[in-house]
Coordinates of C-alpha atoms in Angstrom, one line a residue:
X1 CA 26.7 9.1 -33.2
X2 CA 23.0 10.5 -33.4
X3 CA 20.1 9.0 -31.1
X4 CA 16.6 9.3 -32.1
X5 CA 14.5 9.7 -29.0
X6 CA 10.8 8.5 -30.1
X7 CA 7.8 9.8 -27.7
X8 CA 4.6 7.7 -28.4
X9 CA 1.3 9.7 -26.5
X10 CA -2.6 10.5 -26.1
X11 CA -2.6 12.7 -23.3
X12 CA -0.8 15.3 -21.4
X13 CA 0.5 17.7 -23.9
X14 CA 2.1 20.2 -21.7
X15 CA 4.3 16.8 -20.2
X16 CA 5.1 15.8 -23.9
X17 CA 6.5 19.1 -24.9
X18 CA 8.8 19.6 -22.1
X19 CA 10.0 16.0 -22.5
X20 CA 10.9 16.8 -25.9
X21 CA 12.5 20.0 -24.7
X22 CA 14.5 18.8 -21.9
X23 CA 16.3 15.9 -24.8
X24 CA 17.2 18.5 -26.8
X25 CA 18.6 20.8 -24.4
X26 CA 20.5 18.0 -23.0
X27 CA 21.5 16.4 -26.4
X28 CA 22.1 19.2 -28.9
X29 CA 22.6 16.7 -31.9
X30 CA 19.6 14.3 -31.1
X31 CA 16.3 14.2 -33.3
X32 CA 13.0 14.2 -31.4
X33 CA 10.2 12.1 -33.3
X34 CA 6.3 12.6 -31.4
X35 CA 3.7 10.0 -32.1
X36 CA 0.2 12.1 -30.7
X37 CA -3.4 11.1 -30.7
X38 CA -5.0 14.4 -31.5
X39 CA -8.5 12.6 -31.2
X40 CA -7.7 12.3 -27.6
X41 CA -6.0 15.2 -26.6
X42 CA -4.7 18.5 -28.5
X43 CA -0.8 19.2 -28.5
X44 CA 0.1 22.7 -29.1
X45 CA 3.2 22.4 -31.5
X46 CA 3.6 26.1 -31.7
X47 CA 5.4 25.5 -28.3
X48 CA 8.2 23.4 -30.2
X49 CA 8.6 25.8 -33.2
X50 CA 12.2 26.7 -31.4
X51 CA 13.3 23.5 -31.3
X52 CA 15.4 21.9 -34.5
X53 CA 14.7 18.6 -35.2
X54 CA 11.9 17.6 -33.8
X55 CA 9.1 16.2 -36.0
X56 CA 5.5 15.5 -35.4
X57 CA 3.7 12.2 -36.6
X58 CA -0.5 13.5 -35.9
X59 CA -3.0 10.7 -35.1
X60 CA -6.2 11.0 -35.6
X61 CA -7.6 7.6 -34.2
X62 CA -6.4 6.1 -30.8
X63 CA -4.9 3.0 -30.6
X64 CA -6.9 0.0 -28.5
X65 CA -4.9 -1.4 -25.5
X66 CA -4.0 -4.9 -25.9
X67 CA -4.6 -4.6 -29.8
X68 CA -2.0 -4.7 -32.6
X69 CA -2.8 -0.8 -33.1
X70 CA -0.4 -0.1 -30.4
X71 CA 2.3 -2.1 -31.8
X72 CA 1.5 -0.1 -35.4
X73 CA 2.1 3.3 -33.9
X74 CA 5.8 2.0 -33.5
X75 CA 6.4 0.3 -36.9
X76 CA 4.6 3.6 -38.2
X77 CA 8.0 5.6 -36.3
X78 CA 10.5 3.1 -38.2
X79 CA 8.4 3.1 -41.5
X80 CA 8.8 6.9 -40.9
X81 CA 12.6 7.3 -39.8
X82 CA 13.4 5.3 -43.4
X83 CA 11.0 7.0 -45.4
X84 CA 12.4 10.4 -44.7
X85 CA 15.9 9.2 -44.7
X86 CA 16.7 10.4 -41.3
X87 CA 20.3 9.9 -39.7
X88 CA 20.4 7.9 -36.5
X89 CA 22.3 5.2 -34.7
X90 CA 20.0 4.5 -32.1
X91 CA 16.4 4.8 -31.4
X92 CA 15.2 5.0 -28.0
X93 CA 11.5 4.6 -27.1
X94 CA 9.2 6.8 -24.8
X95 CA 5.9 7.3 -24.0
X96 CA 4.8 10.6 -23.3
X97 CA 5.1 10.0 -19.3
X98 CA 8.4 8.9 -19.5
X99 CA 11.3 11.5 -18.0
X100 CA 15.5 11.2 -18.2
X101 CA 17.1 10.7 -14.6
X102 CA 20.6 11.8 -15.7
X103 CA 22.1 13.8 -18.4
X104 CA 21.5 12.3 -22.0
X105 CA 25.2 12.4 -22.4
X106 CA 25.8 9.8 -20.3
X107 CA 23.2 7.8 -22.2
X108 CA 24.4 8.5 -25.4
X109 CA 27.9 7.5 -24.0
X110 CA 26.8 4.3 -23.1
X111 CA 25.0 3.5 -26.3
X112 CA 28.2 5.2 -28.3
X113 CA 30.8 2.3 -26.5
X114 CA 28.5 -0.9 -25.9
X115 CA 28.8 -3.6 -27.4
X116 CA 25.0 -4.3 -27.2
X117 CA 22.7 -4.3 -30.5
X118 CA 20.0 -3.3 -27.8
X119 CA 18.3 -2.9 -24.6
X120 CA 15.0 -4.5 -24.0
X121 CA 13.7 -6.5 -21.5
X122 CA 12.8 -9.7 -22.6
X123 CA 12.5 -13.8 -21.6
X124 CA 12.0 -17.1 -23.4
X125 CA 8.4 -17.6 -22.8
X126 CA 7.6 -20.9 -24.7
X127 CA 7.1 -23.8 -24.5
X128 CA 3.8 -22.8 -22.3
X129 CA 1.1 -24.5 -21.3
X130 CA -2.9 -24.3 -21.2
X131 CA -3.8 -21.6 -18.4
X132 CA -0.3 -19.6 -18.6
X133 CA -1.0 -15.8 -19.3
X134 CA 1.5 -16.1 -22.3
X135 CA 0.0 -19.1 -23.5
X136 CA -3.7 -17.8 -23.3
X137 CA -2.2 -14.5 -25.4
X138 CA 0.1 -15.9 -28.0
X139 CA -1.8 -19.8 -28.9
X140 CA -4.9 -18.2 -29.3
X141 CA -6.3 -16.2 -32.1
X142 CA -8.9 -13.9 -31.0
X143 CA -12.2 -12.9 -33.2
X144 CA -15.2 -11.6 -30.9
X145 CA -14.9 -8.6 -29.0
X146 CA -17.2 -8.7 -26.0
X147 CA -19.1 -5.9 -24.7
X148 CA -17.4 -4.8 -21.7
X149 CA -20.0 -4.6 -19.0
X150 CA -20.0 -8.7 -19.7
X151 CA -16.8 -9.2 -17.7
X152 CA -18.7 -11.2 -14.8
X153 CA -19.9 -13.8 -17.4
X154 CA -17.0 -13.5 -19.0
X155 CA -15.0 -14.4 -16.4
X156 CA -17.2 -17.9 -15.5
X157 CA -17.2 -18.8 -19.2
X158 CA -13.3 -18.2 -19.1
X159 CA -13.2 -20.6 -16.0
X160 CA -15.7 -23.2 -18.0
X161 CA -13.5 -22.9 -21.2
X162 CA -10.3 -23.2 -19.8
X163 CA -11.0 -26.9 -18.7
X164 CA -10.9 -27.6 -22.6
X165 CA -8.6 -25.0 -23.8
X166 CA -10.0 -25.2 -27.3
X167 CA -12.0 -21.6 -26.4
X168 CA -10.7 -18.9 -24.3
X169 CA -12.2 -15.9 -23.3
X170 CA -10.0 -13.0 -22.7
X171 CA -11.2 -11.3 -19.5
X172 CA -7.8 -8.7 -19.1
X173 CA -8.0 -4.9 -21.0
X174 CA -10.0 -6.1 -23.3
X175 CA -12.8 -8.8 -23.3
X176 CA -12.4 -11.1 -26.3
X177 CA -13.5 -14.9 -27.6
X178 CA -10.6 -16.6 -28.6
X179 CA -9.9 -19.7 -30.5
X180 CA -6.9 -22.1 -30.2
X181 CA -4.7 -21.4 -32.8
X182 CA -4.8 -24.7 -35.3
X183 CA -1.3 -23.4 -36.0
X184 CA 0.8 -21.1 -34.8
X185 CA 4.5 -19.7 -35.6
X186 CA 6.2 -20.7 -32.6
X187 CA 8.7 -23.9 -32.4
X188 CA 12.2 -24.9 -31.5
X189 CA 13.9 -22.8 -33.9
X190 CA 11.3 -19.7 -33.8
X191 CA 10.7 -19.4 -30.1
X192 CA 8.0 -17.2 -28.4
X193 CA 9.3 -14.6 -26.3
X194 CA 7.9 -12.0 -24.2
X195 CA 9.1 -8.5 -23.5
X196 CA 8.3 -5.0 -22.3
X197 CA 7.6 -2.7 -24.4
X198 CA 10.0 0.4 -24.1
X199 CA 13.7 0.2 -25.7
X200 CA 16.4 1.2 -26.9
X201 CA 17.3 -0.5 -30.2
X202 CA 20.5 0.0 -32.3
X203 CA 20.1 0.9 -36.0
X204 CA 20.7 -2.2 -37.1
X205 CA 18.3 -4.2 -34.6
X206 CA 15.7 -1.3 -36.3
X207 CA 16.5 -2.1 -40.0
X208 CA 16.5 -5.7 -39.4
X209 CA 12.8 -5.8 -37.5
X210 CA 11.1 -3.7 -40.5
X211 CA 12.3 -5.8 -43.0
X212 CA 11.8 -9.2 -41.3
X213 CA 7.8 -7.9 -40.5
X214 CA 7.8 -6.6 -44.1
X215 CA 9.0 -10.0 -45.7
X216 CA 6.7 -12.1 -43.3
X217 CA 3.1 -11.2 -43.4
X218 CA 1.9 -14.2 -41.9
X219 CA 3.6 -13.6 -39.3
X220 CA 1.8 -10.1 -39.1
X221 CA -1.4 -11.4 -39.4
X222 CA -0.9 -13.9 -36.7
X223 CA 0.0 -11.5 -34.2
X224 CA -2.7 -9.2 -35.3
X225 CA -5.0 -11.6 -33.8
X226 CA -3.4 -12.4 -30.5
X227 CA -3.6 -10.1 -27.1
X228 CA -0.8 -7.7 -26.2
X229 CA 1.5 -8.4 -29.7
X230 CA 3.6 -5.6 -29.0
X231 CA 5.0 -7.2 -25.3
X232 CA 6.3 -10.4 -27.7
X233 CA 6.9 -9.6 -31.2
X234 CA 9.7 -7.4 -30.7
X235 CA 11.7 -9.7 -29.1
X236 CA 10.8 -12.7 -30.9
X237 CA 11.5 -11.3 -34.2
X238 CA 15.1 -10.1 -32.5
X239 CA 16.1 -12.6 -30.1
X240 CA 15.4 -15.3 -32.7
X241 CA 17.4 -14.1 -35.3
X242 CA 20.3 -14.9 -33.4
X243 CA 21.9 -12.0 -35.2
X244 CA 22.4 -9.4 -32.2
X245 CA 24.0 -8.9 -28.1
X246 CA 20.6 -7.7 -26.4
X247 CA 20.8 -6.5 -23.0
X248 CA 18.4 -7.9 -20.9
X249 CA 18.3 -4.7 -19.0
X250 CA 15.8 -1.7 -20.4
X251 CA 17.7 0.8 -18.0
X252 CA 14.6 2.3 -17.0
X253 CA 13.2 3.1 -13.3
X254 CA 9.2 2.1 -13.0
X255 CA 7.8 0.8 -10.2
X256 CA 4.5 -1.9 -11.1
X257 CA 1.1 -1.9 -9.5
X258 CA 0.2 -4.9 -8.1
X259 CA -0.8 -6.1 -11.2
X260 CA 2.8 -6.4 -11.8
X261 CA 5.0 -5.2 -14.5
X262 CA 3.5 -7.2 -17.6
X263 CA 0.1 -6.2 -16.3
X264 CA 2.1 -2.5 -18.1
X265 CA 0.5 -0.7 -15.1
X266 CA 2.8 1.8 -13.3
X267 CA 2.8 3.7 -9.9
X268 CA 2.8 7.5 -10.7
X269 CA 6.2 8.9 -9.1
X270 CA 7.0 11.4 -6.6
X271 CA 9.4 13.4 -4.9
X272 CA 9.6 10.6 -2.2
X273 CA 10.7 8.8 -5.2
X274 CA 13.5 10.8 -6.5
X275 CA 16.6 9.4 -4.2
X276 CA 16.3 6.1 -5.6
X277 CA 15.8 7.7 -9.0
X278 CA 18.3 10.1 -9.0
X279 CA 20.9 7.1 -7.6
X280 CA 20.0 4.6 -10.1
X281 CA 22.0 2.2 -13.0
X282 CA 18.9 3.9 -15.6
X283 CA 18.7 6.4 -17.6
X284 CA 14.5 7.1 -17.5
X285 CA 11.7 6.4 -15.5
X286 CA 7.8 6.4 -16.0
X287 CA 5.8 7.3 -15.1
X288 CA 4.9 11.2 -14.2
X289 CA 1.9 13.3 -14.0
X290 CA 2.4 17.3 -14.5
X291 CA -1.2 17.1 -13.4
X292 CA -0.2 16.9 -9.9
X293 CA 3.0 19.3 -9.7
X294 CA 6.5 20.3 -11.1
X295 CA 8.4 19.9 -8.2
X296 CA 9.3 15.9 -9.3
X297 CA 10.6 17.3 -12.8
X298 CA 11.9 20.1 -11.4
X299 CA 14.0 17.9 -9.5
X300 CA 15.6 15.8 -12.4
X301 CA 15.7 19.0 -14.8
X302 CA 18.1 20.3 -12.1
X303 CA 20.0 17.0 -12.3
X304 CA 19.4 16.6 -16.3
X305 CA 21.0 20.1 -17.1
X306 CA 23.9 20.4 -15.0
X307 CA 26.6 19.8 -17.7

């Protein structure tokens, strides 16, 4: 059984490369695959020349938070993984802040014996209605990018607009003009789902999602347009299908900002943090800054290694 571990970043470097060291200490036979954004930060892959098995993907445009750009850096992975013919069971997604709490053996053990397809985080979202925050990003298709030092008059045209719910403006990461959606792909037999983003995905959940997105372009293009595609497609195109056990469990340790967990901000941990992370039913958390010490991965490297 062979896990591909796949780290999506745009900053911290130094973090990336010792997250993709510490996998492959801990799982000898597991491939590595890095997503970076040169344009936003250099990664110095001379310091992973000793590593088998772990290949680089270079960006050289970021991706746009809340855009479909973000979603594409995944697809780009799977398109990737099949292209080059690579051998895995699993693939497990990271971003470059991400860190295991426990030896990767005891991951891959549980991903070896489930009988889960996958483990994501998702809910039924639909039927909403006018003013929901799923509604407002999925039943909308969005056009007009707004500059963003309008998000005062943004936010009184959203209040206006929302009485009518034919226009909405979209005052969260991004400021955009939206339009309801004359049609949409969403009904009884293709509900809209949300979900978080990271996941660990079987082989067959993997296959299945690229050629489903591959065979329906409309589909594609309708999520293209909408806000945050990336915390619904996955598990619409999954879940739907009807095809595959999903764990409604990520087994990952984050703790959300008061925006709350779909807002996808994150406290950054500490060592304050590390009993309840080292105790845990999970197998990563996010998110860490190097920036402000070792002495948090230090910690779990301790824990990480031990076998």
């Amino acid at each position: 059984m062979k896990v591909c571990y796949f780290i999506q970043s745009h900053t911290a470097p130094e973090q990336v490369c010792r997250l993709a060291r510490v996998i492959r200490q801990s799982s000898p036979n597991s491939q590595v695959l890095i997503s970076h954004d040169f344009s936003t930060s250099p990664l110095d892959v001379t310091s992973l020349d000793g590593l088998s098995e772990v290949n680089l993907i270079r960006r050289e445009q970021p991706t746009v938070r809340g855009d479909y750009s973000l979603f594409q850096v995944y697809l780009d992975a799977i398109n990737w993984l099949f292209e080059h013919q690579a051998s895995f069971d699993w693939l497990v997604y990271l971003s470059g802040q991400d860190y295991p709490t426990q030896p990767i053996s005891k991951l891959e053990h549980l991903l070896e014996n489930t009988d889960y397809d996958g483990f994501l985080k998702h809910w039924k979202a639909g039927p909403w209605h006018p003013g929901k925050k799923g509604f407002n990003r999925y039943y909308y298709q969005y056009y007009f990018n707004l500059p963003q030092k309008s998000h005062e008059l943004a936010k009184k045209f959203s209040r206006l607009n929302q009485l009518q719910s034919l226009v909405h403006i979209y005052t969260g990461c991004r400021k955009l003009i939206g339009v309801r959606a004359f049609s949409n792909p969403f009904s009884e037999k293709f509900v809209c789902y949300g979900n978080l983003v990271w996941s660990m995905l079987s082989r067959s959940c993997v296959q299945y999602l690229r050629s489903f997105l591959q065979d329906n372009p409309a589909l594609v293009a309708y999520y293209q347009k909408t806000v945050m595609p990336e915390e619904s497609i996955l598990a619409s195109v999954l879940a739907n299908s009807k095809l595959f056990n999903l764990c409604d469990d990520d087994k990952r340790y984050a703790i959300s900002t008061s925006g709350g967990a779909l807002a996808g901000y994150y406290q950054t941990l500490t060592v304050q943090d590390y009993p309840a992370i080292a105790n845990g039913d999970f197998y990563f958390a996010r998110k860490f800054d190097l920036k402000q010490g070792s002495e948090m991965l230090d910690l779990l490297d301790t824990k990480i290694l031990k076998d």
